[in-house]
């Protein structure tokens, strides 16, 4: 099936990036969120990011203006339901995703493909809460969406070939690369990445190194572009903890036990960049380690 219109549910960090690349690639986009303020901030951020691409000669002013004109915002899920492809990009909480699917499914067109940008939750289990498990799959973009080239495509047990092929065609139209992942906890990228971040937090907790030394060691010793604690702040410590809990619960292996220090930061509301404090304090001109 040819995809012409895309609905994005959730106007946060991932949702605005998905709307950005979809509109730039020529899709009509309907961006949904329950918060009017979130929608306004999302559109403003998309505009700034497109302006940056223009300033770097990556796109023309005409391409920027056309992309912005393709994005329509709405607080009503019904407005999203009529699109060819719906991508749920809400917070990484299964109960929230279930509520979204329960609300949107009765209004979906018969041909609409329903997907989730979840970074860890079972696609088969999410699909079972809908009326179209054969037209449901995982569509996991990496953050930041306009920059990162990979998209994980995850089939549930019932996902049919036509649905997979349609989503693969969308990924290719964006100029990105698809990696096909099996439906196991955290899929490929986060199955490998999150335990590394969790181990870095254990290294901090046990006093093996401080925030600076841990991040510098991985940047200069392993040639990583960001240190693991800096990356955790960028992702969001609540998201990191949620994924580690999925791994721990789903695989029943103690090596995936979330570090107590990670849990403590989340309980304190120190979630990283989005709250201005995490393993670094971002409230000044220069980030300062908090440990």
Short mmCIF file of C-alpha atoms in Angstrom, two decimals:
data_model
loop_
_atom_site.label_atom_id
_atom_site.label_comp_id
_atom_site.label_asym_id
_atom_site.label_seq_id
_atom_site.Cartn_x
_atom_site.Cartn_y
_atom_site.Cartn_z
CA UNK A 1 0.00 0.00 0.00
CA UNK A 2 1.26 3.46 -0.88
CA UNK A 3 1.53 5.74 2.15
CA UNK A 4 0.64 9.38 1.49
CA UNK A 5 -0.42 10.69 4.90
CA UNK A 6 1.07 10.08 8.35
CA UNK A 7 -0.41 10.66 11.79
CA UNK A 8 1.99 11.17 14.69
CA UNK A 9 0.62 10.76 18.22
CA UNK A 10 2.78 12.61 20.75
CA UNK A 11 4.52 15.92 20.12
CA UNK A 12 7.49 15.39 22.39
CA UNK A 13 11.15 14.83 21.57
CA UNK A 14 10.52 11.90 19.23
CA UNK A 15 7.16 12.99 17.81
CA UNK A 16 8.37 16.37 16.59
CA UNK A 17 11.39 14.77 14.94
CA UNK A 18 9.23 12.18 13.17
CA UNK A 19 6.84 14.90 11.96
CA UNK A 20 9.83 16.91 10.73
CA UNK A 21 11.34 14.16 8.55
CA UNK A 22 7.96 12.94 7.29
CA UNK A 23 6.88 16.40 6.13
CA UNK A 24 10.26 17.05 4.54
CA UNK A 25 9.94 13.77 2.61
CA UNK A 26 6.59 14.82 1.14
CA UNK A 27 4.04 13.20 3.48
CA UNK A 28 1.01 15.08 4.77
CA UNK A 29 1.43 15.04 8.55
CA UNK A 30 -1.12 15.36 11.33
CA UNK A 31 0.64 15.86 14.64
CA UNK A 32 -1.42 15.09 17.74
CA UNK A 33 -0.94 15.76 21.44
CA UNK A 34 -3.28 16.27 24.38
CA UNK A 35 -1.40 19.49 25.22
CA UNK A 36 -1.84 22.60 23.09
CA UNK A 37 1.36 23.99 24.60
CA UNK A 38 3.29 20.87 23.57
CA UNK A 39 2.02 21.21 20.01
CA UNK A 40 3.01 24.87 19.81
CA UNK A 41 6.50 24.13 21.19
CA UNK A 42 6.86 21.22 18.78
CA UNK A 43 5.99 23.29 15.71
CA UNK A 44 8.37 26.04 16.83
CA UNK A 45 11.17 23.49 17.28
CA UNK A 46 10.53 21.96 13.85
CA UNK A 47 10.71 25.46 12.35
CA UNK A 48 14.05 26.14 14.09
CA UNK A 49 15.50 22.81 13.00
CA UNK A 50 14.41 23.36 9.40
CA UNK A 51 15.90 26.87 9.51
CA UNK A 52 19.17 25.32 10.68
CA UNK A 53 19.11 22.92 7.73
CA UNK A 54 18.58 25.87 5.38
CA UNK A 55 21.51 27.76 6.94
CA UNK A 56 23.72 24.72 6.35
CA UNK A 57 22.55 24.39 2.72
CA UNK A 58 21.04 20.98 3.37
CA UNK A 59 17.60 22.08 2.14
CA UNK A 60 16.25 25.13 0.31
CA UNK A 61 13.94 27.78 1.75
CA UNK A 62 11.19 26.50 -0.56
CA UNK A 63 11.60 22.94 0.81
CA UNK A 64 11.44 24.28 4.36
CA UNK A 65 8.27 26.27 3.69
CA UNK A 66 6.59 23.38 1.88
CA UNK A 67 7.42 20.99 4.73
CA UNK A 68 5.98 23.35 7.35
CA UNK A 69 2.80 23.71 5.30
CA UNK A 70 2.35 19.92 5.32
CA UNK A 71 2.14 19.75 9.14
CA UNK A 72 -1.28 20.16 10.74
CA UNK A 73 -1.61 19.97 14.54
CA UNK A 74 -4.60 18.64 16.45
CA UNK A 75 -5.59 17.70 19.99
CA UNK A 76 -8.24 15.29 18.69
CA UNK A 77 -7.15 11.70 17.96
CA UNK A 78 -9.99 11.35 15.45
CA UNK A 79 -8.17 13.78 13.16
CA UNK A 80 -5.18 11.44 13.08
CA UNK A 81 -7.20 8.28 12.51
CA UNK A 82 -7.87 9.01 8.83
CA UNK A 83 -4.22 8.87 7.79
CA UNK A 84 -2.58 5.93 5.97
CA UNK A 85 0.04 5.37 8.66
CA UNK A 86 -0.20 6.20 12.37
CA UNK A 87 2.97 6.32 14.47
CA UNK A 88 2.42 6.39 18.24
CA UNK A 89 5.30 8.31 19.84
CA UNK A 90 4.05 8.83 23.38
CA UNK A 91 6.01 8.24 26.58
CA UNK A 92 7.61 4.82 27.14
CA UNK A 93 4.81 3.56 29.40
CA UNK A 94 2.73 0.62 28.26
CA UNK A 95 -0.43 1.76 30.04
CA UNK A 96 -0.31 5.12 28.22
CA UNK A 97 0.12 3.39 24.87
CA UNK A 98 -2.82 1.08 25.58
CA UNK A 99 -5.08 4.05 26.29
CA UNK A 100 -4.06 5.71 23.03
CA UNK A 101 -4.76 2.58 21.00
CA UNK A 102 -8.10 2.01 22.71
CA UNK A 103 -9.12 5.57 21.85
CA UNK A 104 -7.93 5.64 18.26
CA UNK A 105 -8.73 2.13 16.99
CA UNK A 106 -12.52 2.60 16.64
CA UNK A 107 -11.88 5.55 14.31
CA UNK A 108 -9.17 4.08 12.09
CA UNK A 109 -9.77 3.51 8.39
CA UNK A 110 -9.67 -0.17 7.38
CA UNK A 111 -6.42 0.28 5.44
CA UNK A 112 -4.55 2.27 8.11
CA UNK A 113 -1.30 0.79 9.41
CA UNK A 114 -0.84 1.35 13.14
CA UNK A 115 2.69 1.45 14.56
CA UNK A 116 4.53 2.30 17.76
CA UNK A 117 7.84 4.11 18.19
CA UNK A 118 8.41 2.13 21.41
CA UNK A 119 12.07 1.47 22.14
CA UNK A 120 11.56 -1.66 24.22
CA UNK A 121 7.95 -2.85 24.74
CA UNK A 122 6.61 -6.05 23.14
CA UNK A 123 5.06 -5.32 19.75
CA UNK A 124 3.02 -8.52 19.88
CA UNK A 125 1.54 -7.50 23.23
CA UNK A 126 0.74 -3.97 22.06
CA UNK A 127 -0.83 -5.32 18.84
CA UNK A 128 -3.10 -7.62 20.84
CA UNK A 129 -4.85 -4.54 22.25
CA UNK A 130 -5.91 -3.43 18.76
CA UNK A 131 -8.27 -4.68 16.07
CA UNK A 132 -5.48 -5.07 13.49
CA UNK A 133 -2.49 -7.08 14.77
CA UNK A 134 -1.63 -7.97 11.16
CA UNK A 135 -1.36 -4.23 10.36
CA UNK A 136 0.61 -3.37 13.50
CA UNK A 137 4.37 -3.19 13.98
CA UNK A 138 7.21 -1.37 15.69
CA UNK A 139 8.59 1.69 13.92
CA UNK A 140 11.50 2.76 16.13
CA UNK A 141 13.33 5.94 15.13
CA UNK A 142 16.57 6.97 16.80
CA UNK A 143 16.99 10.32 18.57
CA UNK A 144 17.47 12.96 17.21
CA UNK A 145 15.30 11.79 14.32
CA UNK A 146 16.44 14.31 11.64
CA UNK A 147 20.08 13.35 12.23
CA UNK A 148 20.13 9.61 12.98
CA UNK A 149 20.07 7.28 9.98
CA UNK A 150 18.72 4.08 11.52
CA UNK A 151 15.11 2.96 11.96
CA UNK A 152 14.35 -0.37 13.63
CA UNK A 153 11.39 -2.21 12.10
CA UNK A 154 9.92 -4.81 14.46
CA UNK A 155 7.28 -7.31 13.41
CA UNK A 156 4.89 -8.78 15.95
CA UNK A 157 3.88 -12.41 15.66
CA UNK A 158 0.89 -11.45 13.46
CA UNK A 159 2.38 -8.63 11.34
CA UNK A 160 1.85 -9.39 7.64
CA UNK A 161 4.35 -8.91 4.82
CA UNK A 162 2.39 -6.09 3.16
CA UNK A 163 2.55 -4.03 6.35
CA UNK A 164 6.28 -4.60 6.73
CA UNK A 165 6.96 -3.78 3.07
CA UNK A 166 4.91 -0.57 3.29
CA UNK A 167 6.84 0.62 6.36
CA UNK A 168 10.15 -0.34 4.76
CA UNK A 169 9.24 1.78 1.72
CA UNK A 170 8.55 4.75 4.02
CA UNK A 171 11.95 4.37 5.70
CA UNK A 172 13.68 4.27 2.32
CA UNK A 173 11.76 7.35 1.15
CA UNK A 174 13.19 9.23 4.14
CA UNK A 175 16.72 8.40 3.03
CA UNK A 176 17.23 6.29 6.17
CA UNK A 177 18.31 2.68 6.69
CA UNK A 178 16.04 0.02 8.17
CA UNK A 179 17.21 -2.72 10.52
CA UNK A 180 14.81 -5.62 10.94
CA UNK A 181 14.60 -6.69 14.59
CA UNK A 182 12.82 -9.60 16.21
CA UNK A 183 10.23 -8.88 18.89
CA UNK A 184 12.36 -9.41 21.99
CA UNK A 185 12.73 -6.92 24.86
CA UNK A 186 14.46 -3.67 23.76
CA UNK A 187 15.08 -5.05 20.23
CA UNK A 188 18.66 -4.48 18.93
CA UNK A 189 19.99 -1.01 19.73
CA UNK A 190 18.69 -0.68 23.28
CA UNK A 191 19.37 -4.33 24.11
CA UNK A 192 23.05 -3.43 23.68
CA UNK A 193 23.11 0.28 24.57
CA UNK A 194 21.07 0.39 27.79
CA UNK A 195 23.05 -2.23 29.72
CA UNK A 196 26.18 -0.23 28.85
CA UNK A 197 24.62 2.95 30.26
CA UNK A 198 23.38 1.03 33.31
CA UNK A 199 26.90 -0.34 33.90
CA UNK A 200 28.29 3.20 33.65
CA UNK A 201 25.88 4.24 36.43
CA UNK A 202 27.06 1.27 38.54
CA UNK A 203 30.64 2.40 37.89
CA UNK A 204 29.67 5.83 39.20
CA UNK A 205 27.81 4.39 42.21
CA UNK A 206 30.76 2.20 43.20
CA UNK A 207 33.21 5.11 42.99
CA UNK A 208 35.31 3.60 40.23
CA UNK A 209 35.19 7.00 38.51
CA UNK A 210 33.29 10.27 38.67
CA UNK A 211 30.95 11.56 35.95
CA UNK A 212 33.73 13.33 34.06
CA UNK A 213 36.21 10.47 34.16
CA UNK A 214 33.63 7.89 33.06
CA UNK A 215 32.44 9.95 30.10
CA UNK A 216 35.95 11.01 29.08
CA UNK A 217 37.17 7.41 29.29
CA UNK A 218 34.51 6.17 26.89
CA UNK A 219 34.89 9.12 24.50
CA UNK A 220 38.69 8.98 24.33
CA UNK A 221 39.23 5.29 25.09
CA UNK A 222 36.42 3.77 23.02
CA UNK A 223 35.94 6.61 20.49
CA UNK A 224 32.29 7.14 21.46
CA UNK A 225 30.93 10.54 20.36
CA UNK A 226 29.21 10.99 23.74
CA UNK A 227 29.96 9.53 27.14
CA UNK A 228 27.37 7.06 28.50
CA UNK A 229 26.19 9.37 31.29
CA UNK A 230 25.94 12.36 28.94
CA UNK A 231 23.99 10.14 26.53
CA UNK A 232 21.68 8.98 29.33
CA UNK A 233 20.87 12.62 30.12
CA UNK A 234 20.16 13.23 26.43
CA UNK A 235 17.83 10.22 26.18
CA UNK A 236 16.11 10.89 29.51
CA UNK A 237 16.88 8.93 32.68
CA UNK A 238 13.23 7.94 33.05
CA UNK A 239 13.34 6.35 29.60
CA UNK A 240 16.60 4.56 30.42
CA UNK A 241 15.08 3.19 33.63
CA UNK A 242 11.89 2.10 31.84
CA UNK A 243 13.89 0.18 29.24
CA UNK A 244 16.06 -1.49 31.88
CA UNK A 245 12.91 -2.57 33.72
CA UNK A 246 11.54 -4.07 30.48
CA UNK A 247 14.82 -5.96 29.98
CA UNK A 248 14.93 -7.14 33.60
CA UNK A 249 11.28 -8.24 33.65
CA UNK A 250 11.23 -9.70 30.15
CA UNK A 251 14.50 -11.65 30.25
CA UNK A 252 14.53 -12.51 33.98
CA UNK A 253 18.30 -12.06 34.20
CA UNK A 254 19.92 -10.19 37.08
CA UNK A 255 22.50 -8.65 34.74
CA UNK A 256 19.73 -6.30 33.61
CA UNK A 257 18.86 -5.10 37.13
CA UNK A 258 18.57 -1.28 37.01
CA UNK A 259 21.25 0.46 39.04
CA UNK A 260 19.80 1.86 42.30
CA UNK A 261 21.48 5.21 41.57
CA UNK A 262 19.59 5.45 38.26
CA UNK A 263 16.36 4.81 40.15
CA UNK A 264 17.27 7.47 42.73
CA UNK A 265 17.85 10.13 40.05
CA UNK A 266 14.49 9.36 38.46
CA UNK A 267 12.73 9.47 41.84
CA UNK A 268 14.31 12.89 42.43
CA UNK A 269 12.93 14.12 39.12
CA UNK A 270 16.45 14.58 37.77
CA UNK A 271 15.73 13.16 34.32
CA UNK A 272 18.50 14.77 32.31
CA UNK A 273 18.40 17.59 29.79
CA UNK A 274 14.61 17.85 29.72
CA UNK A 275 14.49 18.74 33.43
CA UNK A 276 17.83 20.62 33.43
CA UNK A 277 19.39 18.16 35.88
CA UNK A 278 20.59 14.60 35.62
CA UNK A 279 24.15 13.35 35.77
CA UNK A 280 24.93 16.92 34.71
CA UNK A 281 23.38 20.21 35.83
CA UNK A 282 22.36 22.19 32.72
CA UNK A 283 21.07 25.33 34.43
CA UNK A 284 24.23 27.34 33.79
CA UNK A 285 26.15 28.23 30.65
CA UNK A 286 28.22 25.03 30.88
CA UNK A 287 26.95 21.61 32.06
CA UNK A 288 28.38 20.70 35.48
CA UNK A 289 28.58 17.09 36.79
CA UNK A 290 26.27 16.39 39.72
CA UNK A 291 28.59 13.73 41.19
#
